[in-house]
Short mmCIF file of C-alpha atoms in Angstrom, two decimals:
data_model
loop_
_atom_site.label_atom_id
_atom_site.label_comp_id
_atom_site.label_asym_id
_atom_site.label_seq_id
_atom_site.Cartn_x
_atom_site.Cartn_y
_atom_site.Cartn_z
CA MET A 59 11.36 24.74 50.01
CA SER A 60 15.03 25.18 48.99
CA ASP A 61 17.45 22.27 48.64
CA GLY A 62 18.58 21.01 52.05
CA ALA A 63 15.81 22.81 53.92
CA HIS A 64 13.35 20.89 56.08
CA TYR A 65 9.66 21.07 55.20
CA LEU A 66 8.93 22.42 58.72
CA ASP A 67 11.67 25.09 58.74
CA GLU A 68 9.50 27.94 57.49
CA TYR A 69 6.61 27.12 59.84
CA LEU A 70 8.89 26.74 62.89
CA ALA A 71 10.69 30.01 62.09
CA ASN A 72 7.35 31.79 62.63
CA VAL A 73 5.63 29.73 65.34
CA LEU A 74 8.43 29.12 67.83
CA PRO A 75 9.19 32.80 68.54
CA ALA A 76 5.40 33.34 68.86
CA VAL A 77 5.29 30.90 71.79
CA GLY A 78 8.44 32.25 73.41
CA LEU A 79 11.04 29.75 72.11
CA ASP A 80 14.37 30.24 70.33
CA VAL A 81 14.31 28.81 66.78
CA GLU A 82 17.93 27.68 66.62
CA THR A 83 17.64 25.88 69.94
CA TYR A 84 14.27 24.15 69.66
CA ALA A 85 13.62 23.70 65.90
CA PRO A 86 15.99 20.67 65.73
CA TYR A 87 13.84 18.90 68.37
CA VAL A 88 10.76 19.24 66.19
CA THR A 89 12.43 18.36 62.86
CA GLY A 90 14.12 15.38 64.52
CA TYR A 91 10.74 14.10 65.63
CA ALA A 92 9.27 14.67 62.16
CA ASN A 93 12.09 12.71 60.48
CA ASP A 94 11.57 9.57 62.57
CA ASP A 95 9.03 6.81 62.01
CA HIS A 96 6.61 6.70 64.92
CA ASP A 97 4.83 3.55 66.05
CA ASP A 98 3.59 5.12 69.29
CA GLY A 99 0.87 7.28 67.75
CA ASP A 100 0.89 10.81 69.13
CA ASP A 101 2.71 9.92 72.37
CA GLY A 102 6.06 11.02 71.03
CA LEU A 103 4.65 14.32 69.84
CA ASP A 104 2.89 14.89 73.15
CA ASP A 105 6.17 14.37 75.00
CA LEU A 106 7.86 16.84 72.67
CA ILE A 107 5.16 19.46 73.23
CA GLU A 108 5.45 19.08 77.01
CA LEU A 109 9.17 19.79 76.69
CA LEU A 110 8.49 22.89 74.60
CA ARG A 111 5.79 24.14 76.95
CA ALA A 112 8.09 23.74 79.92
CA SER A 113 10.76 25.72 78.11
CA SER A 114 8.47 28.55 77.02
CA GLU A 115 8.67 31.72 79.07
CA SER A 116 5.39 33.16 77.79
CA HIS A 117 3.02 30.37 76.61
CA GLY A 118 3.55 27.54 79.03
CA ASP A 119 -0.09 27.64 80.12
CA ASP A 120 -1.61 28.50 76.71
CA ASP A 121 -3.37 25.18 75.88
CA ALA A 122 -4.94 26.52 72.67
CA SER A 123 -1.56 27.50 71.18
CA TRP A 124 -0.08 24.10 71.85
CA GLU A 125 -3.13 22.24 70.51
CA GLU A 126 -2.82 24.25 67.31
CA PHE A 127 0.92 23.55 67.20
CA LYS A 128 0.28 19.80 67.51
CA LYS A 129 -2.41 19.92 64.83
CA GLN A 130 -0.11 21.78 62.41
CA ILE A 131 2.82 19.39 62.93
CA ILE A 132 0.61 16.33 62.32
CA GLN A 133 -1.01 17.80 59.19
CA ARG A 134 2.20 19.12 57.66
CA ARG A 135 3.96 15.81 58.24
CA LYS A 136 1.06 13.92 56.62
CA ASP A 137 1.06 16.25 53.59
CA TYR A 138 4.83 15.87 53.18
CA LEU A 139 4.73 12.07 53.33
CA GLN A 140 1.92 11.96 50.76
CA SER A 141 3.84 14.28 48.44
CA GLU A 142 6.93 12.08 48.82
CA ASP A 143 4.92 8.97 47.91
CA THR A 144 3.58 10.76 44.84
CA ARG A 145 7.07 11.93 43.86
CA LYS A 146 8.48 8.41 44.18
CA GLU A 147 5.63 6.95 42.12
CA LEU A 148 6.18 9.54 39.38
CA GLN A 149 9.90 8.87 39.46
CA LEU A 150 9.28 5.12 39.11
CA ILE A 151 6.88 5.72 36.21
CA LYS A 152 9.47 7.92 34.52
CA GLN A 153 12.16 5.25 34.92
CA GLN A 154 9.83 2.60 33.51
CA GLN A 155 9.02 4.85 30.56
CA GLN A 156 12.72 5.40 29.91
CA LYS A 157 13.36 1.65 29.99
CA ALA A 158 10.41 1.03 27.68
CA SER A 159 11.72 3.71 25.32
CA GLU A 160 15.21 2.18 25.27
CA LEU A 161 13.75 -1.27 24.68
CA GLN A 162 11.65 0.02 21.79
CA LYS A 163 14.74 1.64 20.26
CA GLN A 164 16.56 -1.70 20.46
CA ILE A 165 13.58 -3.48 18.85
CA ASP A 166 13.39 -0.89 16.06
CA LEU A 167 17.13 -1.17 15.45
CA ALA A 168 16.94 -4.97 15.31
CA LYS A 169 14.06 -4.77 12.80
CA HIS A 170 16.00 -2.26 10.70
CA ASN A 171 19.11 -4.44 10.68
CA SER A 172 17.04 -7.49 9.76
CA LEU A 173 15.36 -5.69 6.85
CA GLU A 174 18.71 -4.33 5.70
CA LEU A 175 20.22 -7.82 5.75
CA GLN A 176 17.30 -9.26 3.77
CA GLU A 177 17.64 -6.49 1.20
CA ARG A 178 21.38 -7.14 0.82
CA LYS A 179 20.68 -10.85 0.30
CA ARG A 180 18.02 -10.05 -2.29
CA LEU A 181 20.34 -7.70 -4.18
CA ASP A 182 23.11 -10.29 -4.04
CA LEU A 183 20.81 -12.95 -5.53
CA GLU A 184 19.63 -10.52 -8.20
CA SER A 185 23.21 -9.69 -9.16
CA LYS A 186 23.94 -13.40 -9.71
CA LYS A 187 21.13 -13.82 -12.23
CA LEU A 188 22.42 -14.13 -15.77
CA GLU A 189 20.22 -11.33 -17.10
CA ASN A 190 21.68 -8.95 -14.52
CA MET A 191 25.33 -9.81 -15.19
CA SER A 192 27.65 -7.64 -17.21
CA ALA A 193 29.02 -8.88 -20.51
CA ASP A 194 32.51 -9.10 -18.97
CA LYS A 195 31.31 -11.33 -16.16
CA ILE A 196 29.41 -13.58 -18.55
CA ALA A 197 32.57 -13.88 -20.64
CA LEU A 198 34.59 -14.84 -17.57
CA MET A 199 32.01 -17.47 -16.65
CA ALA A 200 32.24 -18.96 -20.14
CA LYS A 201 36.04 -18.87 -20.02
CA PHE A 202 36.36 -20.68 -16.69
CA GLY A 203 34.01 -23.53 -17.43
CA TYR A 204 30.50 -22.57 -16.34
CA GLU A 205 28.07 -24.94 -18.00
CA ALA A 206 24.37 -25.53 -17.71
CA GLU A 207 23.47 -28.90 -16.23
CA ASN A 208 20.76 -30.77 -18.05
CA ASP A 209 20.21 -34.34 -16.82
CA ASP A 210 17.00 -36.28 -16.22
CA ASP A 211 17.52 -36.61 -12.46
CA ASN A 212 17.51 -32.86 -11.98
CA GLU A 213 14.41 -32.56 -14.11
CA ASP A 214 12.64 -35.11 -11.88
CA GLU A 215 13.53 -33.04 -8.85
CA GLY A 216 12.25 -29.90 -10.50
CA GLU A 217 15.57 -28.14 -10.17
CA GLY A 218 16.01 -27.39 -13.88
CA ASP A 219 19.28 -26.10 -15.36
CA LYS A 220 21.69 -24.25 -13.14
CA PRO A 221 25.21 -22.94 -13.82
CA MET A 222 28.28 -24.81 -12.66
CA THR A 223 30.31 -22.83 -10.17
CA ASN A 224 34.10 -22.55 -10.17
CA ARG A 225 34.20 -24.87 -7.16
CA ASP A 226 32.06 -27.49 -8.98
CA HIS A 227 34.27 -27.19 -12.06
CA ALA A 228 37.44 -27.67 -10.00
CA ALA A 229 35.94 -30.66 -8.20
CA GLN A 230 34.93 -32.25 -11.49
CA THR A 231 38.41 -31.70 -12.93
CA ASN A 232 40.07 -33.23 -9.88
CA LEU A 233 37.76 -36.22 -10.09
CA GLN A 234 38.58 -36.74 -13.77
CA ASN A 235 42.31 -36.49 -13.06
CA ALA A 236 42.03 -39.00 -10.23
CA GLN A 237 40.09 -41.40 -12.43
CA GLN A 238 42.69 -41.08 -15.20
CA GLN A 239 45.54 -41.68 -12.76
CA ARG A 240 43.77 -44.71 -11.35
CA SER A 241 43.17 -46.09 -14.84
CA ALA A 242 46.80 -45.47 -15.77
CA TYR A 243 47.94 -47.20 -12.60
CA LYS A 244 45.79 -50.23 -13.38
CA GLN A 245 47.17 -50.33 -16.94
CA THR A 246 50.77 -50.01 -15.73
CA LYS A 247 50.24 -52.74 -13.14
CA LYS A 248 48.73 -55.03 -15.75
CA GLU A 249 51.59 -54.38 -18.14
CA ALA A 250 54.11 -55.05 -15.36
CA GLN A 251 52.42 -58.36 -14.57
CA GLN A 252 52.53 -59.30 -18.25
CA GLU A 253 56.22 -58.37 -18.49
CA THR A 254 56.97 -60.43 -15.39
CA LYS A 255 55.05 -63.37 -16.78
CA LYS A 256 56.84 -63.05 -20.12
CA ALA A 257 60.25 -62.84 -18.45
CA LYS A 258 59.49 -65.91 -16.36
CA ALA A 259 58.42 -67.81 -19.47
CA THR A 260 61.64 -66.81 -21.25
CA LYS A 261 63.69 -67.84 -18.26
CA ASP A 262 61.89 -71.17 -18.04
CA ALA A 263 62.43 -71.75 -21.79
CA LYS A 264 66.15 -71.09 -21.51
CA LYS A 265 66.39 -73.34 -18.50
CA GLU A 266 64.62 -76.11 -20.39
CA GLU A 267 66.93 -75.62 -23.37
CA ARG A 268 70.01 -75.94 -21.17
CA ARG A 269 68.57 -79.07 -19.59
CA LYS A 270 68.01 -80.66 -23.05
CA ARG A 271 71.56 -79.78 -24.15
CA ALA A 272 72.97 -81.32 -21.03
CA ALA A 273 70.96 -84.50 -21.56
CA LYS A 274 72.08 -84.74 -25.19
CA GLY A 275 75.69 -84.39 -24.18
CA GLU A 276 75.36 -87.26 -21.75
CA ARG A 277 74.02 -89.55 -24.47
CA HIS A 278 76.94 -88.80 -26.80
CA ARG A 279 79.37 -90.05 -24.19
#
């Protein structure tokens, strides 16, 4: 059956002329019936056949021909509907298989990306190990203050020695500078207090000396 053709076209092109009916005129009646859903059993088909019989110029009274016509229409329609159900089921299975295939591709890609990421992390960790570093990098580490930590607390935690990073070194330097500034501030403040106290004592001594001189002058009068 070619695209756009009805599944009854070929059969009707042969049978309608055989019972004295024009194909172009009466085939659409039959295909229209076949395309509809029928809840009335064979009543609709019986009405259609009565119309065709009444229109036939040669086989209006030929009961056998019309019984065969009815039988063929029912069987061909049943076969077509079954084939359509099968086609739709196969199409659904194909779509499900395509979806499953796409999903599997996404899963495989996600696994690949995960493994690739883990491998990059592993290589990055390996490159940071001292034995895998170049001599130039080791020299730079020594130059910019990388030191091995070795205190009892870390030994208790089982961490062992580990190199100081640039960030740790900078933080330690900033802390030392802050502590030195704080100590200098305390020393300066203490010295200022001492100077103030000393100046007050000097002022008080001079004031007392002037008071004594004034008292002595009063006695001489």
